[in-house]
Tab-separated table of C-alpha atoms in Angstrom:
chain	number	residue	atom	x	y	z
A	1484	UNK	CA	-51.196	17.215	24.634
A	1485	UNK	CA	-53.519	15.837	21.978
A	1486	UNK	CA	-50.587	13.888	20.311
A	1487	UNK	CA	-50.420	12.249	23.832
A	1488	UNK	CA	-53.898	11.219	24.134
A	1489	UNK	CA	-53.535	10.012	20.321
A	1490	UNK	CA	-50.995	7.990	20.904
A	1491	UNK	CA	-52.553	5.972	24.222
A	1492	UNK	CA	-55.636	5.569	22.238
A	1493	UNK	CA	-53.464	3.677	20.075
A	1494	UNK	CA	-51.705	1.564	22.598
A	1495	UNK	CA	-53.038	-1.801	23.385
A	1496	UNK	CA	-54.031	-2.994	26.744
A	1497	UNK	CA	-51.886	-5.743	28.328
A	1498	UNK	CA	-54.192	-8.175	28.065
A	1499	UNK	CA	-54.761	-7.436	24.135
A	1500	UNK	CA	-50.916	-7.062	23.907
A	1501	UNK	CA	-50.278	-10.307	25.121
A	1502	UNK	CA	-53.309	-12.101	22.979
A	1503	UNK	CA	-51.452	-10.650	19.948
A	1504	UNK	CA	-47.802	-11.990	20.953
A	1505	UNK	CA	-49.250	-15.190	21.745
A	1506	UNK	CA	-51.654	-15.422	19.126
A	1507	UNK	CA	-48.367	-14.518	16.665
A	1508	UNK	CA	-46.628	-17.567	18.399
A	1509	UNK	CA	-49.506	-20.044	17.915
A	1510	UNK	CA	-49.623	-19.325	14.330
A	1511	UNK	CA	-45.809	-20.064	14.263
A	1512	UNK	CA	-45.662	-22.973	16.073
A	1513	UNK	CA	-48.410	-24.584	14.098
A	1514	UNK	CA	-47.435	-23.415	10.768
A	1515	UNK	CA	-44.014	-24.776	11.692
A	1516	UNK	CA	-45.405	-28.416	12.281
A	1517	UNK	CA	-47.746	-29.051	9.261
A	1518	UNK	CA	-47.876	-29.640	5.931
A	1519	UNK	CA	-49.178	-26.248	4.972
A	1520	UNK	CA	-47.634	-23.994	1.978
A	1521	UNK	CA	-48.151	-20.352	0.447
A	1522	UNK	CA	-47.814	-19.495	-3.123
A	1523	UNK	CA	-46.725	-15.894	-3.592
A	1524	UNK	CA	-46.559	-14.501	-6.854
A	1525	UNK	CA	-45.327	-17.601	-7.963
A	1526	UNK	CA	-42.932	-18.720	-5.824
A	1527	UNK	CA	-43.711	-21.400	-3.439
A	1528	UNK	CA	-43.024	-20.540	0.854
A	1529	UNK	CA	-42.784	-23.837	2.680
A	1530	UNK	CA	-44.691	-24.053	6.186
A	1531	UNK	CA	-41.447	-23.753	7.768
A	1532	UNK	CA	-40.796	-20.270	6.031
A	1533	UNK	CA	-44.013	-19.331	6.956
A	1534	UNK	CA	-43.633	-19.910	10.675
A	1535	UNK	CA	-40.135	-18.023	10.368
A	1536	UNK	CA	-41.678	-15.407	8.996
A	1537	UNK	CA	-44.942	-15.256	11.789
A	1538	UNK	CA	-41.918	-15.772	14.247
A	1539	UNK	CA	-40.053	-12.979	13.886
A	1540	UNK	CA	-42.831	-10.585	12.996
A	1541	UNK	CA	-44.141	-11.651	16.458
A	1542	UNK	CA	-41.263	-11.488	18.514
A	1543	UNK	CA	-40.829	-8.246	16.763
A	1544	UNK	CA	-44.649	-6.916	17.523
A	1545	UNK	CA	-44.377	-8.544	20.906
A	1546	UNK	CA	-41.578	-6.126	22.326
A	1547	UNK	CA	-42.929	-3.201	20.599
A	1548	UNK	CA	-46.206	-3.390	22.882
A	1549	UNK	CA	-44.026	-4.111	25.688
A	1550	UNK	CA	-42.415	-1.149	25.627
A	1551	UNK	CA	-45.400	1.069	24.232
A	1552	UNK	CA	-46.603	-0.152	28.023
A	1553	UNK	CA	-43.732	0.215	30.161
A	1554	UNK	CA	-43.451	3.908	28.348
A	1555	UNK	CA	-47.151	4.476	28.707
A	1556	UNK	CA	-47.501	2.837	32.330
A	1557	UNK	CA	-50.687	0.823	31.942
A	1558	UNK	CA	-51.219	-1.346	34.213
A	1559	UNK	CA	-50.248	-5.340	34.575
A	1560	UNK	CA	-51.567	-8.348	34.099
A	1561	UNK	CA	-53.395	-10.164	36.798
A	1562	UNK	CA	-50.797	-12.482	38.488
A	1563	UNK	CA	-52.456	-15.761	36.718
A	1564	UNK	CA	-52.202	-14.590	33.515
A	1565	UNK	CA	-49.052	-12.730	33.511
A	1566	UNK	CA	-47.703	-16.513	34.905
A	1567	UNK	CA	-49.049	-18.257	31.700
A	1568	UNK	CA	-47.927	-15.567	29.213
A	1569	UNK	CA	-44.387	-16.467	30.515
A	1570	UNK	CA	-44.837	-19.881	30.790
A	1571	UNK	CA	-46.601	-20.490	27.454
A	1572	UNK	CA	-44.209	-17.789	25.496
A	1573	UNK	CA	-40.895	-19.887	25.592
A	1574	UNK	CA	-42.825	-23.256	25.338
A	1575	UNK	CA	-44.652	-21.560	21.387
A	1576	UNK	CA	-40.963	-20.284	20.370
A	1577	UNK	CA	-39.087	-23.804	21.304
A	1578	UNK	CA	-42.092	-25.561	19.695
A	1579	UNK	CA	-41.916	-23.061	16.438
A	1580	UNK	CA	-38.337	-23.378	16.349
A	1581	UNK	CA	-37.912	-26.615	16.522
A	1582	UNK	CA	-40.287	-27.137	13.784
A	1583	UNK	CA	-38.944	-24.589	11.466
A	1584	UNK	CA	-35.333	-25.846	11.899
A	1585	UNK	CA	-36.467	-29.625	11.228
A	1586	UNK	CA	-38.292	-28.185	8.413
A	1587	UNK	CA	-35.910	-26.842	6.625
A	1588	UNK	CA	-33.521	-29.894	7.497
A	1589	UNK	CA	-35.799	-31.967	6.190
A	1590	UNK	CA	-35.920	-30.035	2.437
A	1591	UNK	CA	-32.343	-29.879	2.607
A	1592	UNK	CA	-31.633	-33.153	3.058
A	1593	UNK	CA	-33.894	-34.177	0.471
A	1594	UNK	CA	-33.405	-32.002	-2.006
A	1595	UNK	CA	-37.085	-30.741	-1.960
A	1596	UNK	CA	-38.120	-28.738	-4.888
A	1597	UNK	CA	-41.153	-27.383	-5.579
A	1598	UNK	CA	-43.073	-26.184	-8.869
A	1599	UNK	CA	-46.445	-24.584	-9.871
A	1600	UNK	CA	-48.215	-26.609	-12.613
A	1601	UNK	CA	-49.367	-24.874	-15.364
A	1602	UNK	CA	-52.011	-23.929	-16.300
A	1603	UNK	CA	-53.951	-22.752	-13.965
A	1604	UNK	CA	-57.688	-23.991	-13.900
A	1605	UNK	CA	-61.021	-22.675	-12.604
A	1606	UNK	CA	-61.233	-19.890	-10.360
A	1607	UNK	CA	-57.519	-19.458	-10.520
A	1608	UNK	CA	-56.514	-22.609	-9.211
A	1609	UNK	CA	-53.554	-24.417	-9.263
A	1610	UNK	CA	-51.658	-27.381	-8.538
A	1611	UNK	CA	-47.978	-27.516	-6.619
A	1612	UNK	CA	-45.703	-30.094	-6.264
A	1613	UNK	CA	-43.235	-30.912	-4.063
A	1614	UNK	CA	-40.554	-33.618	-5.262
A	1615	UNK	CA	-37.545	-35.130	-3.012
A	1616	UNK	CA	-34.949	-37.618	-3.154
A	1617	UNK	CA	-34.153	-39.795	-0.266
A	1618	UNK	CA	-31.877	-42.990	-0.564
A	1619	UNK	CA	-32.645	-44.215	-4.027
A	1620	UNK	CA	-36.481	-43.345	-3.463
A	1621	UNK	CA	-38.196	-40.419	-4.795
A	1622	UNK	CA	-41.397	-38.803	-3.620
A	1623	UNK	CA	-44.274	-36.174	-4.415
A	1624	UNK	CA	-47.019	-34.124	-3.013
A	1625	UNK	CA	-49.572	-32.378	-4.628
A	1626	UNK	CA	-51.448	-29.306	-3.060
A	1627	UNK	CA	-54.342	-27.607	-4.355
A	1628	UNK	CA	-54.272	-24.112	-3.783
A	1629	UNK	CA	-56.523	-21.448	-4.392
A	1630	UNK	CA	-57.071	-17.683	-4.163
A	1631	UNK	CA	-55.747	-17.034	-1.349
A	1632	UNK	CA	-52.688	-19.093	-2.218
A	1633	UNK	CA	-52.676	-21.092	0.623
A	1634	UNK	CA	-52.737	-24.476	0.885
A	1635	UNK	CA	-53.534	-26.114	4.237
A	1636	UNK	CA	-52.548	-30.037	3.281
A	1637	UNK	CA	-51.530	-32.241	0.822
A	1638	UNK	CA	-54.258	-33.457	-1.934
A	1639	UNK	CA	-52.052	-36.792	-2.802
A	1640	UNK	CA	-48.540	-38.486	-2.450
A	1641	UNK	CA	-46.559	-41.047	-4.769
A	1642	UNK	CA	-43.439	-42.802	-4.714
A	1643	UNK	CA	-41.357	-43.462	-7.559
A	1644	UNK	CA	-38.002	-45.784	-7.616
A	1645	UNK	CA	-34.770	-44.505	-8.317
A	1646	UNK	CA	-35.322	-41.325	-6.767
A	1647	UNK	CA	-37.089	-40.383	-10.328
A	1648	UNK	CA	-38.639	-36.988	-10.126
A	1649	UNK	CA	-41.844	-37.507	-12.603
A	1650	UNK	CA	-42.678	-33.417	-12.319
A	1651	UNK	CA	-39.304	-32.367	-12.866
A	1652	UNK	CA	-38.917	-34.876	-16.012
A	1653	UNK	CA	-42.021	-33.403	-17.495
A	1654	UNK	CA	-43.615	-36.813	-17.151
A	1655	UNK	CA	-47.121	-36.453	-15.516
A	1656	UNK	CA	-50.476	-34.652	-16.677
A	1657	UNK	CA	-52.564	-32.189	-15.634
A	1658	UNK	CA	-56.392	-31.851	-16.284
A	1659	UNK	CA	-58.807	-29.796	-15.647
A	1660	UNK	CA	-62.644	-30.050	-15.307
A	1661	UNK	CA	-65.677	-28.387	-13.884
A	1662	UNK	CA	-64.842	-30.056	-10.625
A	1663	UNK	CA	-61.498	-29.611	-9.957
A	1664	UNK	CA	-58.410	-31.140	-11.791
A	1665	UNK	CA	-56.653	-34.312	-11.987
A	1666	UNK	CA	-52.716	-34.935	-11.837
A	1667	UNK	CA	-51.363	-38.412	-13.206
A	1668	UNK	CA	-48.062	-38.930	-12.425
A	1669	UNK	CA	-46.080	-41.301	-15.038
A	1670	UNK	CA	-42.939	-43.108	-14.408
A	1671	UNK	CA	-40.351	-45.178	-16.545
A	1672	UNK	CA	-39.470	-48.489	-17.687
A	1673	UNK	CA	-36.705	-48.758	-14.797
A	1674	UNK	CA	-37.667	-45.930	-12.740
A	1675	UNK	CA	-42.164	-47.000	-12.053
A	1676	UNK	CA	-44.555	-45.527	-9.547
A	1677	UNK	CA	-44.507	-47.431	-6.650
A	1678	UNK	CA	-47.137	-46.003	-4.980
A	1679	UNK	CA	-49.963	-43.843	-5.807
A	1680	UNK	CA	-49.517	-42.158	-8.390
A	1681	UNK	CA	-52.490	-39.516	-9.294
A	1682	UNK	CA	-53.725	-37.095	-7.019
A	1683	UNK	CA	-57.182	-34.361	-7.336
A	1684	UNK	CA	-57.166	-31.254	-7.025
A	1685	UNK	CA	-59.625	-29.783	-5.296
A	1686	UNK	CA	-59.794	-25.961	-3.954
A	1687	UNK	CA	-63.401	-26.023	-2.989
A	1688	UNK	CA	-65.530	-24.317	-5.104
């Protein structure tokens, strides 16, 4: 008897069950279409492996409370709302989908790679780069990411001819000040920066 009552008090109401599935696939679907990464120890997650990630954990979470319901027997959702959960459900998965998919398309194709710039400055942080290679052209992206290892948009962009790849040569430098740090990006005698071409670093101290 008291494991019973233990385990309803642990059971969400519909209405909180459904803000967490949906909530889940908002994070996804966003995640999927931005320029967002996350550094974990080391190793650099793309927004599109982020929103796969959210994704399934949600679907996953999602039909868990739906059946903690159904086996409890709470009670439904009011008609209106019940109609936009499954309305707004498949329209978050297609959008997250589609995003993650042409995500990791888009690296593939490419040939994205992406590095964490040592060292490290102030407060722990750094600077990571994505490089790709697209019909003779090359191009870069720094992020600035701090603590949290997140990184919510791009700090700068470049373009280099020749599909060069200045941070995987080694040819670029990093600096570091009270403020935040500054990346130059160098190129060659055949292979120049065409555009851009330094980028700061700022995690917001």
């Amino acid at each position: 008897m008291a494991e019973e009552r233990a385990e309803r008090s642990l059971m969400l109401s519909p209405a909180a069950s459904t803000a967490v599935g949906i909530g889940g696939l908002t994070i996804a679907a966003a995640a999927s279409w931005s320029s967002l990464l996350l550094v974990v120890q080391g190793r650099v997650i793309p927004g599109w492996g982020v929103s796969a990630v959210v994704l399934v954990l949600s679907l996953v979470l999602r039909r868990s409370l739906i059946r903690m319901g159904s086996t409890a027997g709470t009670s439904r959702l009011p008609r209106k709302r019940a109609t936009w959960a499954r309305l707004g459900s498949p329209l978050l998965i297609t959008t997250a989908v589609l995003g993650t998919a042409g995500g990791a398309a888009d690296d593939l194709i490419s040939g994205a790679e992406y590095h964490v710039l040592r060292p490290a400055g102030p407060g722990g942080c750094r600077a990571v780069v994505r490089e790709t290679s697209f019909l003779m052209i090359g191009n870069g992206e720094a992020y600035a990411v701090g603590r949290t290892g997140l990184a919510l948009g791009e700090s700068g962009s470049w373009t280099v001819d020749d599909g060069y790849r200045p941070v995987d040569a080694g040819t670029y430098e990093l600096v570091w000040g009270r403020d935040g740090g500054l990346l130059r990006i160098s190129g060659t005698s055949t292979d120049p920066v065409i555009r851009g071409g330094s980028a700061d670093i700022d995690c917001g101290w």
